[in-house]
DNA sequence: ATAATACCTACTAAATAGGTGGGAATTAAG
DNA sequence: CTTAATTCCCACCTATTTAGTAGGTATTAT
């Protein structure tokens, strides 16, 4: 039904949280989970993927936690979502190089529709960097606290 | 995982098929199903939705079938997809008028991301009419047959 | 009358989403 | 050097959604 799953949404929230709160230090999973309202156990699995991909690094043991492993200005929402969700293609056939894979090749005019949807989604998510969202977050939180 | 389901894809294919082949007559479900490679029983359920929405009309009995009930130049891919899939919103919160519904209201900076994705998807699918796709189909099929 | 068609309703198998639970390994702090 | 906080690892689980199947009833041109 064309929904982004919790993996993608929580992954993005986690990255924003780390970008905002882990400056020169690291923050533990428990804190991220509490602030973002995500189950610790579930978030753990999500962060494991982000770590494997190289977007965050971890420090084990007491006072351990997570920190960014990339420049937040150089990583986009698209990078994060594709890591967590897999491709953002609305149908698989748009990933194939030749257009003849969907059986109906001669008459498959819908493929162009999906290609256009695919491109527009990627354009949007690739135009937003993590640092932009982290800045938004800081701003919004400041406002909320001040009022 | 951000996929369009078979309901949406088959619904669109069915509409294109009807737009192409039911000129001044009607075509039966069996023919649509064969041409488009869809199970008859399943397609039946899909066309039932399209009929209920008023996009196709039906004639019962022998020699019966389906025909368009709308001007194909005035109906878009977006209309058809939203009928079959429900909203194309990547997350539900973008449908709410006030931005305070997702619990995390003060700090929910991801909402703007989903809003931009939502808008870009809608822009694309609402910019393509059924008649455009039907014309493409006729063209492609002619080419395929001629070669 | 009959055969072709639309219409209706219930069921179901497989995949996906969204988790939960328990324990082992690591390490800073006391 | 013990302890508590933490990451890491992996097995399991439940509800929902997806993508159908199956079988029958109603209608109507021929």
XYZ file of C-alpha atoms (C1' of nucleotides) in Angstrom:
354
model
C 0.000 0.000 0.000
C 2.980 2.280 -0.726
C 3.894 2.850 2.879
C 7.320 3.455 4.315
C 7.802 0.816 6.996
C 8.838 1.427 10.561
C 12.322 0.261 9.639
C 12.760 3.253 7.364
C 11.030 5.706 9.639
C 12.760 4.605 12.813
C 16.092 4.409 11.034
C 15.764 7.994 9.905
C 14.654 9.145 13.355
C 17.571 7.340 14.931
C 20.044 8.978 12.564
C 18.589 12.401 13.303
C 18.703 11.725 17.026
C 22.335 10.675 16.859
C 23.206 13.665 14.683
C 21.587 16.007 17.188
C 22.664 14.509 20.493
C 25.985 12.782 19.909
C 28.336 15.712 19.477
C 31.881 14.665 20.315
C 30.503 11.895 22.468
C 28.256 8.933 21.966
C 24.710 8.276 23.084
C 23.273 4.999 24.173
C 20.475 3.156 22.492
C 18.230 3.456 25.511
C 18.227 7.242 25.274
C 17.474 7.239 21.566
C 14.658 4.767 22.087
C 13.141 6.852 24.871
C 13.352 10.172 23.054
C 11.996 8.745 19.819
C 9.429 6.439 21.347
C 10.745 3.217 19.873
C 11.134 -0.182 21.533
C 14.744 -0.720 22.568
C 14.925 -4.255 21.253
C 13.518 -3.307 17.899
C 15.677 -0.214 17.552
C 18.693 -2.364 18.225
C 18.048 -4.334 15.065
C 17.641 -1.150 13.097
C 20.833 0.416 14.364
C 22.666 -2.821 13.611
C 21.872 -2.249 9.944
C 22.998 1.363 10.091
C 26.224 0.263 11.701
C 26.859 -2.485 9.178
C 26.364 0.053 6.410
C 28.907 2.333 8.052
C 26.589 5.211 8.892
C 27.137 4.935 12.641
C 29.922 3.602 14.806
C 29.566 2.089 18.243
C 31.474 1.952 21.501
C 30.846 -1.042 23.709
C 30.731 -1.333 27.467
C 29.620 1.095 30.142
C 29.326 4.663 28.861
C 29.270 3.184 25.415
C 26.824 4.078 22.687
C 26.600 5.273 19.138
C 27.882 8.193 17.127
C 27.762 9.221 13.498
C 30.387 7.754 11.255
C 29.650 10.055 8.307
C 29.409 13.756 7.622
C 25.712 14.568 8.133
C 25.908 17.119 5.334
C 26.959 14.388 2.937
C 24.361 11.767 3.717
C 20.827 12.103 2.432
C 17.446 10.859 3.544
C 17.529 8.700 0.440
C 20.722 6.985 1.532
C 19.200 6.148 4.882
C 15.842 5.010 3.541
C 17.383 2.801 0.889
C 19.596 1.241 3.529
C 16.636 0.381 5.694
C 13.928 -0.309 3.117
C 15.851 -1.566 0.144
C 15.116 0.138 -3.146
C 12.349 2.717 -3.241
C 11.135 1.371 -6.582
C 7.337 1.114 -6.591
C 7.606 -2.031 -8.733
C 10.603 -4.260 -9.291
C 10.632 -4.102 -13.077
C 11.918 -0.518 -13.114
C 15.196 -1.793 -11.711
C 15.858 -3.989 -14.720
C 17.907 -2.462 -17.444
C 15.989 -3.859 -20.338
C 12.321 -3.149 -20.423
C 11.342 -6.621 -21.527
C 11.254 -8.360 -18.191
C 7.643 -8.041 -17.203
C 6.321 -10.657 -19.592
C 3.926 -8.199 -21.131
C 6.867 -6.430 -22.696
C 5.346 -5.408 -25.987
C 2.405 -3.775 -24.344
C 3.737 -2.714 -20.969
C 3.022 0.978 -20.975
C 2.688 1.150 -17.224
C 6.422 0.770 -16.782
C 6.966 4.397 -17.761
C 4.546 5.422 -15.028
C 6.488 3.543 -12.389
C 9.756 4.924 -13.685
C 8.502 8.449 -13.313
C 7.236 7.757 -9.794
C 10.531 6.112 -8.883
C 12.560 9.051 -10.159
C 10.466 11.624 -8.382
C 10.705 9.801 -5.060
C 14.464 9.509 -5.385
C 14.785 13.158 -6.365
C 12.977 14.260 -3.242
C 14.730 12.051 -0.733
C 18.146 12.634 -2.259
C 17.700 16.386 -2.005
C 17.401 16.379 1.788
C 20.522 15.901 3.899
C 20.720 14.600 7.428
C 22.258 17.860 8.619
C 19.242 19.803 7.375
C 16.922 17.619 9.421
C 19.190 17.756 12.454
C 19.133 21.550 12.261
C 15.336 21.534 11.965
C 15.177 19.302 14.998
C 17.355 21.569 17.107
C 15.294 24.562 16.091
C 11.961 22.912 16.766
C 13.075 21.583 20.092
C 14.399 24.897 21.218
C 11.092 26.528 20.352
C 9.123 23.897 22.198
C 11.271 24.214 25.309
C 11.245 28.007 25.330
C 7.455 28.341 25.064
C 8.434 -1.623 1.372
C 6.954 1.165 -0.732
C 5.545 -1.121 -3.387
C 2.440 -0.624 -5.459
C 0.344 -3.753 -4.953
C -1.147 -5.908 -7.653
C -4.504 -4.267 -6.998
C -3.155 -0.944 -8.201
C -1.132 -2.399 -11.031
C -3.840 -4.714 -12.298
C -6.477 -2.032 -11.896
C -4.470 0.319 -14.067
C -3.806 -2.394 -16.644
C -7.477 -3.263 -16.738
C -8.462 0.362 -17.278
C -5.952 0.697 -20.093
C -7.172 -2.538 -21.666
C -10.767 -1.393 -21.540
C -9.846 2.028 -22.905
C -8.019 0.404 -25.801
C -10.336 -2.452 -26.712
C -13.851 -1.398 -25.731
C -14.624 1.207 -28.337
C -18.387 1.507 -28.807
C -18.758 -2.007 -27.478
C -17.887 -3.835 -24.348
C -15.263 -6.467 -23.639
C -15.594 -9.378 -21.310
C -13.462 -9.978 -18.267
C -12.042 -13.176 -19.678
C -10.445 -11.306 -22.575
C -8.944 -8.644 -20.336
C -7.563 -11.310 -18.035
C -5.999 -13.233 -20.907
C -4.434 -10.212 -22.584
C -3.069 -8.816 -19.338
C -2.080 -12.123 -17.773
C -4.236 -11.816 -14.676
C -6.325 -14.486 -12.977
C -9.979 -14.100 -13.941
C -11.276 -14.508 -10.426
C -8.878 -11.994 -9.001
C -9.460 -9.474 -11.761
C -13.157 -9.753 -11.092
C -12.644 -8.353 -7.616
C -10.559 -5.535 -8.957
C -13.054 -4.563 -11.625
C -15.802 -4.650 -9.024
C -14.045 -1.774 -7.257
C -13.614 0.151 -10.484
C -17.283 -0.317 -11.216
C -18.382 0.760 -7.753
C -16.294 3.897 -8.145
C -17.997 4.620 -11.454
C -14.976 4.276 -13.698
C -16.401 1.364 -15.684
C -19.888 0.187 -16.468
C -21.002 -3.369 -17.098
C -23.463 -5.241 -19.248
C -24.647 -8.585 -17.962
C -25.545 -11.760 -19.814
C -24.180 -13.290 -22.974
C -22.119 -10.826 -25.020
C -21.900 -8.719 -21.925
C -18.758 -7.172 -20.523
C -17.266 -3.898 -19.434
C -16.765 -0.474 -20.940
C -15.421 2.840 -19.699
C -17.841 5.063 -17.884
C -15.597 8.136 -17.921
C -13.716 10.226 -20.456
C -10.231 8.685 -20.553
C -8.739 12.135 -21.085
C -10.257 13.253 -17.818
C -9.175 10.439 -15.572
C -5.614 10.178 -14.330
C -3.375 7.362 -13.196
C -3.620 8.933 -9.756
C -7.399 8.577 -9.719
C -7.140 4.907 -10.569
C -4.323 4.131 -8.152
C -5.995 5.918 -5.268
C -9.184 3.990 -5.979
C -7.388 0.670 -5.827
C -4.686 1.366 -3.240
C -6.221 3.970 -1.022
C -4.150 7.075 -0.391
C -0.634 7.155 -1.776
C 0.648 8.775 1.415
C 3.911 7.121 2.493
C 2.904 7.563 6.127
C -0.537 8.235 7.564
C 0.355 11.347 9.514
C 0.670 13.475 6.382
C -3.075 13.104 5.901
C -3.847 14.800 9.193
C -4.455 18.495 9.019
C -2.656 19.415 12.161
C 0.928 18.304 12.468
C 0.604 17.304 16.090
C -0.722 13.806 15.658
C 2.389 11.712 15.649
C 3.062 11.923 19.353
C 6.505 13.300 18.775
C 4.925 16.531 17.593
C 7.452 19.008 18.916
C 10.337 17.213 17.357
C 8.833 15.508 14.339
C 10.930 16.860 11.540
C 10.459 13.795 9.384
C 6.897 14.791 8.602
C 8.100 17.380 6.128
C 10.046 14.664 4.333
C 6.957 12.496 3.939
C 4.920 15.478 2.824
C 7.370 16.221 0.063
C 7.432 12.586 -1.043
C 3.636 12.451 -0.961
C 3.305 15.596 -3.060
C 5.803 14.446 -5.642
C 4.111 11.080 -6.076
C 0.741 12.736 -6.493
C 2.133 15.250 -8.951
C 3.480 12.493 -11.160
C 0.471 10.220 -11.175
C -1.980 13.078 -11.563
C -0.119 14.360 -14.584
C -0.703 11.194 -16.627
C -4.128 10.551 -18.119
C -5.636 7.231 -19.076
C -5.959 8.343 -22.680
C -2.219 8.985 -22.877
C -1.501 5.455 -21.735
C -4.134 3.994 -24.032
C -2.503 5.817 -26.953
C 0.911 4.501 -25.926
C -0.524 1.019 -25.780
C -2.024 1.230 -29.268
C 1.248 2.539 -30.624
C 3.395 -0.067 -28.927
C 1.128 -2.900 -29.942
C 1.031 -1.755 -33.540
C 4.826 -1.681 -33.597
C 5.074 -5.098 -32.027
C 2.623 -6.614 -34.489
C 4.174 -4.962 -37.553
C 7.734 -6.057 -36.780
C -33.513 -23.757 -23.321
C -28.736 -22.885 -23.140
C -24.479 -21.024 -22.824
C -21.928 -17.032 -21.817
C -21.412 -13.726 -19.061
C -21.501 -10.568 -14.736
C -22.067 -10.747 -9.702
C -21.406 -12.348 -4.937
C -19.234 -14.405 -0.852
C -16.379 -17.240 1.725
C -12.069 -19.242 2.332
C -6.912 -19.730 2.356
C -1.706 -19.958 1.831
C 2.346 -17.256 1.920
C 4.751 -13.256 2.865
C 5.667 -9.161 5.449
C 5.560 -6.086 9.340
C 6.554 -5.207 13.677
C 7.923 -6.692 17.119
C 9.623 -9.736 22.021
C 12.947 -12.323 24.854
C 17.077 -14.122 26.569
C 21.674 -14.333 27.005
C 26.816 -13.545 25.809
C 30.688 -10.179 25.281
C 32.789 -5.862 26.485
C 34.360 -2.174 29.339
C 34.315 2.171 32.424
C 33.757 3.135 37.175
C 33.958 2.238 42.005
C 38.633 -7.045 40.457
C 33.799 -6.859 40.753
C 29.777 -4.775 39.079
C 26.650 -2.543 36.253
C 25.840 -0.564 31.897
C 26.077 -1.221 27.651
C 26.537 -3.325 22.741
C 25.890 -7.572 20.189
C 23.671 -11.775 18.612
C 19.986 -14.755 17.418
C 15.847 -17.322 17.860
C 11.073 -16.858 18.071
C 6.410 -14.941 17.585
C 1.784 -12.732 16.295
C -1.177 -9.962 13.475
C -1.969 -8.097 9.132
C -1.734 -7.800 4.352
C -1.287 -9.710 -0.148
C -2.633 -12.271 -3.692
C -5.157 -15.132 -4.791
C -8.891 -19.720 -5.237
C -13.363 -21.790 -5.269
C -17.960 -22.284 -5.957
C -22.253 -20.735 -6.553
C -26.326 -17.261 -8.263
C -28.439 -13.906 -11.524
C -29.007 -12.191 -16.086
C -29.598 -12.144 -20.975
C -28.488 -12.638 -26.182
C -28.927 -16.304 -29.219
